Coordinates of C-alpha atoms in Angstrom, one line a residue:
M21 CA -4.9 -33.4 -22.1
K22 CA -6.2 -30.8 -24.5
I23 CA -8.1 -28.0 -23.0
L24 CA -10.0 -24.7 -24.2
V25 CA -10.6 -21.7 -22.5
I26 CA -13.5 -19.3 -24.1
Q27 CA -13.4 -15.3 -23.3
I28 CA -14.5 -13.9 -26.2
K29 CA -15.0 -9.9 -25.4
Q30 CA -13.9 -7.9 -23.7
L31 CA -10.5 -6.6 -23.7
G32 CA -10.2 -6.5 -19.9
D33 CA -12.2 -9.7 -19.3
I34 CA -9.6 -11.1 -22.3
L35 CA -7.3 -10.3 -20.3
T36 CA -8.8 -11.2 -16.7
S37 CA -9.7 -14.3 -17.7
S38 CA -6.0 -15.4 -18.9
V39 CA -5.2 -16.1 -15.3
I40 CA -6.9 -19.6 -15.9
F41 CA -4.3 -20.1 -18.0
E42 CA -1.2 -19.8 -15.4
A43 CA -3.2 -22.2 -12.9
L44 CA -3.9 -24.6 -15.1
K45 CA -0.2 -25.2 -16.2
N46 CA 1.1 -25.0 -12.7
K47 CA -1.4 -28.1 -12.0
Y48 CA -1.3 -29.9 -15.6
P49 CA 2.1 -28.7 -17.1
S50 CA 2.0 -31.0 -20.0
S51 CA -1.3 -30.2 -21.0
E52 CA -2.0 -28.3 -24.4
I53 CA -4.1 -25.3 -23.6
H54 CA -6.0 -23.2 -25.9
Y55 CA -7.9 -19.8 -26.0
L56 CA -10.7 -19.0 -27.7
I57 CA -11.0 -15.4 -28.2
A58 CA -12.4 -12.0 -30.5
S59 CA -9.4 -11.6 -33.1
K60 CA -8.9 -7.6 -31.6
G61 CA -8.1 -9.3 -28.6
I62 CA -4.9 -11.0 -29.5
A63 CA -2.8 -8.0 -27.8
M64 CA -3.8 -9.4 -24.4
V65 CA -2.4 -12.5 -24.7
E66 CA 0.6 -12.4 -27.2
N67 CA 3.9 -13.6 -26.1
N68 CA 2.0 -15.3 -22.6
P69 CA 3.9 -18.4 -21.9
F70 CA 0.8 -20.4 -20.8
V71 CA -0.9 -20.3 -24.0
D72 CA -0.1 -23.3 -26.4
K73 CA -2.8 -21.8 -29.5
I74 CA -4.8 -18.7 -29.6
L75 CA -8.2 -19.5 -31.6
F76 CA -10.6 -16.7 -33.0
Y77 CA -13.9 -16.6 -32.9
D78 CA -16.4 -15.9 -35.8
D79 CA -18.7 -13.1 -34.5
Q80 CA -20.7 -12.4 -37.9
K81 CA -24.2 -12.7 -36.9
K82 CA -24.5 -15.9 -39.4
A83 CA -26.1 -19.3 -38.6
T84 CA -23.0 -20.6 -41.1
S85 CA -20.6 -18.5 -38.8
F86 CA -22.2 -20.2 -35.8
F87 CA -21.5 -23.7 -37.5
K88 CA -18.0 -22.8 -37.9
N89 CA -17.2 -22.2 -34.6
I90 CA -18.7 -25.5 -33.9
F91 CA -16.8 -27.2 -36.4
K92 CA -13.4 -25.5 -35.4
I93 CA -13.9 -26.7 -31.9
R94 CA -14.9 -30.3 -32.5
E95 CA -12.0 -30.8 -35.2
Q96 CA -9.8 -30.4 -32.0
K97 CA -11.1 -32.9 -29.8
Y98 CA -11.1 -31.3 -26.4
D99 CA -10.8 -32.8 -23.1
I100 CA -11.9 -29.8 -21.2
I101 CA -13.7 -26.5 -22.1
I102 CA -13.9 -23.9 -19.6
D103 CA -16.2 -21.4 -21.0
A104 CA -15.6 -17.8 -18.8
Y105 CA -17.9 -16.2 -21.2
C106 CA -20.9 -17.9 -20.6
K107 CA -23.3 -16.7 -23.3
T108 CA -25.9 -18.7 -24.9
T109 CA -23.4 -19.4 -28.3
T110 CA -20.4 -20.5 -26.1
S111 CA -23.0 -22.6 -24.2
L112 CA -24.1 -24.2 -27.2
L113 CA -20.8 -24.4 -28.5
C114 CA -20.0 -26.5 -24.8
G115 CA -23.0 -28.8 -25.3
L116 CA -22.1 -29.8 -29.1
S117 CA -17.9 -29.7 -29.0
G118 CA -17.6 -33.2 -27.7
A119 CA -15.9 -32.6 -24.9
K120 CA -16.1 -34.8 -21.8
K121 CA -16.3 -32.0 -19.4
T122 CA -17.3 -28.7 -19.9
I123 CA -17.3 -26.0 -17.1
S124 CA -19.1 -22.5 -17.3
F125 CA -20.9 -20.4 -14.9
D126 CA -24.3 -21.2 -13.4
K127 CA -27.0 -20.1 -15.7
K128 CA -30.5 -21.9 -17.5
I129 CA -28.3 -22.7 -20.7
S130 CA -25.5 -23.8 -19.2
R131 CA -26.9 -26.0 -16.6
L132 CA -28.8 -28.1 -19.9
L133 CA -25.3 -27.8 -21.8
C134 CA -22.3 -28.1 -19.5
T135 CA -21.1 -30.9 -17.6
D136 CA -20.1 -28.4 -14.1
V137 CA -21.5 -25.3 -13.5
I138 CA -20.0 -23.0 -10.7
K139 CA -22.1 -20.3 -8.5
R140 CA -20.4 -17.0 -8.7
N141 CA -19.8 -15.3 -5.3
K142 CA -21.7 -12.6 -4.1
I143 CA -19.2 -10.6 -1.6
S144 CA -15.4 -11.2 -2.6
F145 CA -12.9 -12.7 -0.2
S146 CA -9.7 -12.0 -1.3
V147 CA -7.3 -9.3 -2.8
A148 CA -8.3 -10.6 -5.9
T149 CA -11.5 -9.3 -6.1
K150 CA -14.8 -11.0 -7.4
A151 CA -13.5 -10.3 -11.5
I152 CA -10.9 -12.9 -10.5
E153 CA -12.4 -15.2 -8.3
H154 CA -14.9 -16.2 -10.4
R155 CA -12.6 -17.4 -12.8
L156 CA -10.0 -19.1 -11.0
L157 CA -13.1 -20.7 -9.3
L158 CA -14.2 -22.4 -12.9
L159 CA -10.9 -24.8 -12.1
E160 CA -12.9 -26.7 -9.2
P161 CA -14.4 -29.7 -10.9
I162 CA -10.9 -30.4 -12.1
D163 CA -9.4 -30.3 -8.5
I164 CA -7.2 -27.1 -9.0
P165 CA -8.1 -25.2 -5.7
F166 CA -8.6 -21.6 -5.5
E167 CA -5.1 -19.3 -5.6
V168 CA -4.6 -15.8 -6.1
I169 CA -3.0 -15.3 -9.6
K170 CA -2.6 -11.9 -10.8
P171 CA -3.3 -11.2 -15.0
K172 CA -0.1 -10.6 -16.6
L173 CA 1.1 -9.2 -19.5
Y174 CA 3.7 -9.9 -21.5
V175 CA 6.4 -7.3 -23.5
T176 CA 9.3 -8.2 -25.9
D177 CA 12.5 -6.3 -25.5
E178 CA 11.9 -5.5 -28.8
E179 CA 8.7 -3.5 -28.0
K180 CA 10.0 -1.9 -25.3
Q181 CA 12.7 -0.8 -27.8
Q182 CA 11.0 1.0 -29.7
A183 CA 8.6 2.4 -27.1
L184 CA 11.8 3.9 -25.7
S185 CA 12.8 5.3 -29.3
K186 CA 9.3 6.9 -29.5
L187 CA 9.8 8.3 -25.6
N188 CA 14.0 9.7 -26.7
A189 CA 12.0 11.6 -29.5
F190 CA 10.2 13.6 -26.3
D191 CA 13.4 14.3 -24.5
L192 CA 12.7 11.8 -22.2
Q193 CA 14.7 8.8 -21.4
K194 CA 14.6 5.3 -19.6
E195 CA 15.0 7.2 -16.3
S196 CA 12.6 9.7 -16.5
K197 CA 9.7 10.1 -14.3
I198 CA 7.0 9.6 -16.3
I199 CA 3.3 9.4 -15.3
M200 CA 0.5 7.9 -17.6
I201 CA -2.5 10.0 -17.3
S202 CA -6.2 7.4 -18.3
A203 CA -7.4 10.9 -19.4
L204 CA -10.7 9.4 -21.1
G205 CA -13.1 6.5 -20.4
S206 CA -14.7 3.9 -22.8
G207 CA -17.6 6.9 -23.0
N208 CA -18.8 9.6 -21.4
S209 CA -20.6 8.0 -18.5
K210 CA -16.7 6.3 -17.2
T211 CA -15.2 9.7 -18.0
Y212 CA -14.2 11.6 -14.9
P213 CA -15.8 15.4 -15.8
L214 CA -12.5 17.3 -17.9
Q215 CA -12.5 20.6 -15.3
Y216 CA -11.9 18.0 -12.5
M217 CA -9.2 16.1 -14.0
A218 CA -7.9 19.0 -14.8
K219 CA -7.5 19.6 -11.5
I220 CA -6.4 16.8 -10.2
L221 CA -3.6 17.2 -12.9
D222 CA -2.5 20.3 -11.4
S223 CA -2.1 19.0 -8.5
I224 CA 0.1 15.9 -9.6
C225 CA 2.3 18.9 -10.8
Q226 CA 2.6 20.8 -8.3
N227 CA 4.0 17.8 -6.0
T228 CA 6.3 16.5 -8.5
D229 CA 8.1 17.4 -11.6
A230 CA 7.1 14.3 -13.8
T231 CA 6.3 14.5 -17.4
L232 CA 2.3 13.4 -18.0
L233 CA 1.7 11.5 -21.3
F234 CA -1.9 11.1 -22.0
N235 CA -3.8 7.5 -23.0
Y236 CA -5.4 8.3 -26.5
I237 CA -6.1 7.8 -29.6
P238 CA -5.9 10.4 -32.4
N239 CA -10.0 10.9 -33.3
Q240 CA -9.9 11.3 -29.2
K241 CA -7.8 14.6 -29.8
E242 CA -10.3 17.0 -29.3
D243 CA -11.5 16.0 -26.1
V244 CA -7.5 15.6 -24.8
L245 CA -7.3 19.4 -26.0
Q246 CA -9.8 20.3 -24.0
L247 CA -8.5 18.6 -20.6
Y248 CA -5.0 20.3 -21.9
N249 CA -6.6 24.0 -22.0
F250 CA -8.8 23.4 -18.8
C251 CA -4.7 23.0 -16.7
Q252 CA -2.6 25.5 -15.3
P253 CA -0.5 26.9 -17.5
E254 CA 2.6 25.2 -15.3
T255 CA 0.7 22.1 -15.6
Q256 CA 0.7 22.6 -19.2
K257 CA 4.5 22.5 -19.7
Q258 CA 4.8 19.1 -18.3
I259 CA 2.4 17.3 -20.5
K260 CA 3.5 16.1 -23.5
I261 CA 0.3 16.9 -25.6
D262 CA 1.8 15.3 -29.0
F263 CA 2.6 11.9 -27.7
Y264 CA 0.1 9.1 -28.1
T265 CA 0.5 5.6 -28.6
K266 CA -0.4 4.0 -31.5
D267 CA -1.6 0.5 -30.6
L268 CA -2.3 -1.5 -27.5
R269 CA 1.2 -3.4 -27.7
D270 CA 2.6 0.3 -28.3
F271 CA 0.5 1.0 -24.9
F272 CA 1.9 -2.0 -22.9
A273 CA 5.5 -1.4 -23.9
T274 CA 5.6 2.7 -22.7
V275 CA 3.8 2.0 -19.7
T276 CA 6.9 -0.1 -18.6
Y277 CA 8.8 3.0 -18.1
C278 CA 6.2 5.1 -16.4
K279 CA 6.3 5.2 -12.9
A280 CA 2.5 5.3 -12.5
V281 CA -0.7 5.1 -14.3
I282 CA -3.2 7.8 -13.1
G283 CA -6.8 8.3 -13.9
N284 CA -10.1 7.1 -15.3
E285 CA -10.8 3.2 -13.9
G286 CA -10.8 1.1 -17.1
G287 CA -8.9 -0.9 -19.5
A288 CA -5.7 1.5 -19.2
I289 CA -5.1 0.7 -15.3
N290 CA -5.9 -2.7 -15.1
M291 CA -3.5 -3.2 -17.9
A292 CA -1.0 -1.1 -16.1
K293 CA -1.7 -3.6 -13.0
A294 CA -0.9 -6.7 -15.5
L295 CA 2.9 -4.7 -16.1
N296 CA 3.4 -4.3 -12.1
V297 CA 3.0 -0.3 -12.9
P298 CA 1.7 1.3 -9.6
T299 CA -1.8 3.1 -10.3
F300 CA -4.3 5.4 -9.2
A301 CA -8.0 4.7 -9.9
I302 CA -11.1 7.0 -10.3
F303 CA -14.2 5.1 -10.8
S304 CA -17.2 5.9 -12.4
P305 CA -20.5 6.0 -10.1
E306 CA -22.2 3.5 -12.2
I307 CA -19.5 1.1 -11.5
L308 CA -19.2 -1.3 -8.3
K309 CA -15.7 -0.8 -7.3
N310 CA -15.6 -3.7 -4.8
D311 CA -16.3 -6.1 -8.2
W312 CA -13.3 -4.5 -10.0
N313 CA -10.7 -2.9 -7.9
I314 CA -8.0 -5.8 -7.9
F315 CA -5.1 -6.1 -5.8
E316 CA -6.0 -3.0 -4.1
N317 CA -3.3 -1.7 -1.3
E318 CA -3.1 1.6 0.6
N319 CA -0.1 2.7 -1.5
S320 CA 0.7 1.6 -5.1
S321 CA -2.7 0.2 -6.1
I322 CA -5.7 2.7 -5.3
S323 CA -8.9 4.0 -6.3
V324 CA -11.6 6.1 -5.8
H325 CA -15.4 6.1 -5.9
I326 CA -18.0 8.7 -5.1
D327 CA -19.4 6.0 -2.6
D328 CA -16.7 6.5 -0.8
Y329 CA -17.5 9.8 0.3
I330 CA -20.9 10.0 -0.1
P331 CA -22.1 6.6 0.5
T332 CA -26.1 7.4 0.9
F333 CA -25.5 9.1 -2.7
N334 CA -26.2 5.8 -4.9
S335 CA -29.7 6.9 -5.9
E336 CA -31.1 5.5 -8.6
Q337 CA -33.2 8.6 -9.4
T338 CA -29.8 10.3 -9.8
S339 CA -27.8 10.3 -13.3
V340 CA -24.5 9.1 -13.4
Y341 CA -23.5 12.8 -14.2
E342 CA -25.0 14.3 -11.3
K343 CA -22.9 11.9 -9.6
Y344 CA -19.5 12.8 -11.3
D345 CA -20.4 16.5 -10.6
S346 CA -20.7 16.1 -6.8
F347 CA -17.4 13.7 -7.2
K348 CA -15.1 16.8 -6.3
P349 CA -11.4 16.2 -6.8
Q350 CA -11.1 18.0 -3.5
F351 CA -12.7 14.6 -1.5
F352 CA -8.9 12.3 -2.9
T353 CA -6.6 14.8 -2.7
D354 CA -4.7 13.6 -0.1
K355 CA -5.1 10.2 -1.5
L356 CA -3.5 11.7 -4.6
V357 CA -0.8 13.4 -2.9
H358 CA 0.4 10.4 -1.0
F359 CA 0.1 7.9 -3.8
I360 CA 2.7 10.3 -5.8
N361 CA 4.8 11.0 -3.0
Y362 CA 5.0 7.1 -2.3
N363 CA 5.5 5.6 -6.2
L364 CA 7.7 8.5 -7.6

């Protein structure tokens, strides 16, 4: 049996949808499974033992690119296609693929072009939350009942050794207490105010002697320095401000040596969860926490959202920045201290 899973974007979604592969291989171990993604997403599935082949989607806005994608899929002669991306273009790919069974989410276009469609559930029914539940429900038409599976990242020994060598250069050892800080979100509307984040870092350093590393890339250095300067002098002593990871695979390997990842909810938090590293996530007011707080518990996977503290604050007339301004660090300091004491 030959199966294709489609999840073109985004990086977090490419990781989340990878749970489908483990479920498929558990049920059909002899199947050949391919993954169609954007080329920049390859870091999320490298070395995944459940993926037999990675295909790259030609995302140029040209008719020729669309036909290239169709021919690429048709020549593989898939038995089953699972479209977790569910856009017009991928529904068309399903309809023109020649596959006997094509599965996607329930939309007008997918109803016309796919053999099976699945309705998204409105309320989460497991610790996996809707983000993962929806992906795994796509497998019901091929007799795979829902079972909770956690996304996983696979880091090689060589990658870990390279990361350790870099940590050693900053006087950090394998046994060091290290916390990775998700200092910046993917945009301003997903970034906890830097002055508030500085107070969070102060609280961390008042409760542990761990070394703090910031997750950032060089062109974000100015924002990171601003955050650093907001911190108390004693906190600054525990920050390795010049340390940064050069790419995603380097970040994954570095996180395997961290005791925790703390900060803005987003890719860094979800990647840490996929590496079984404890996380403390601060959600943006505009994100629905219950859709994405996957595998949360009271000790090693904690998240906070303004709605947890001001439930009636979800007003459309109030901007995300006003909501952030009201989301004071002292609301959740006790939770943060408990997290630090439990995991470090």
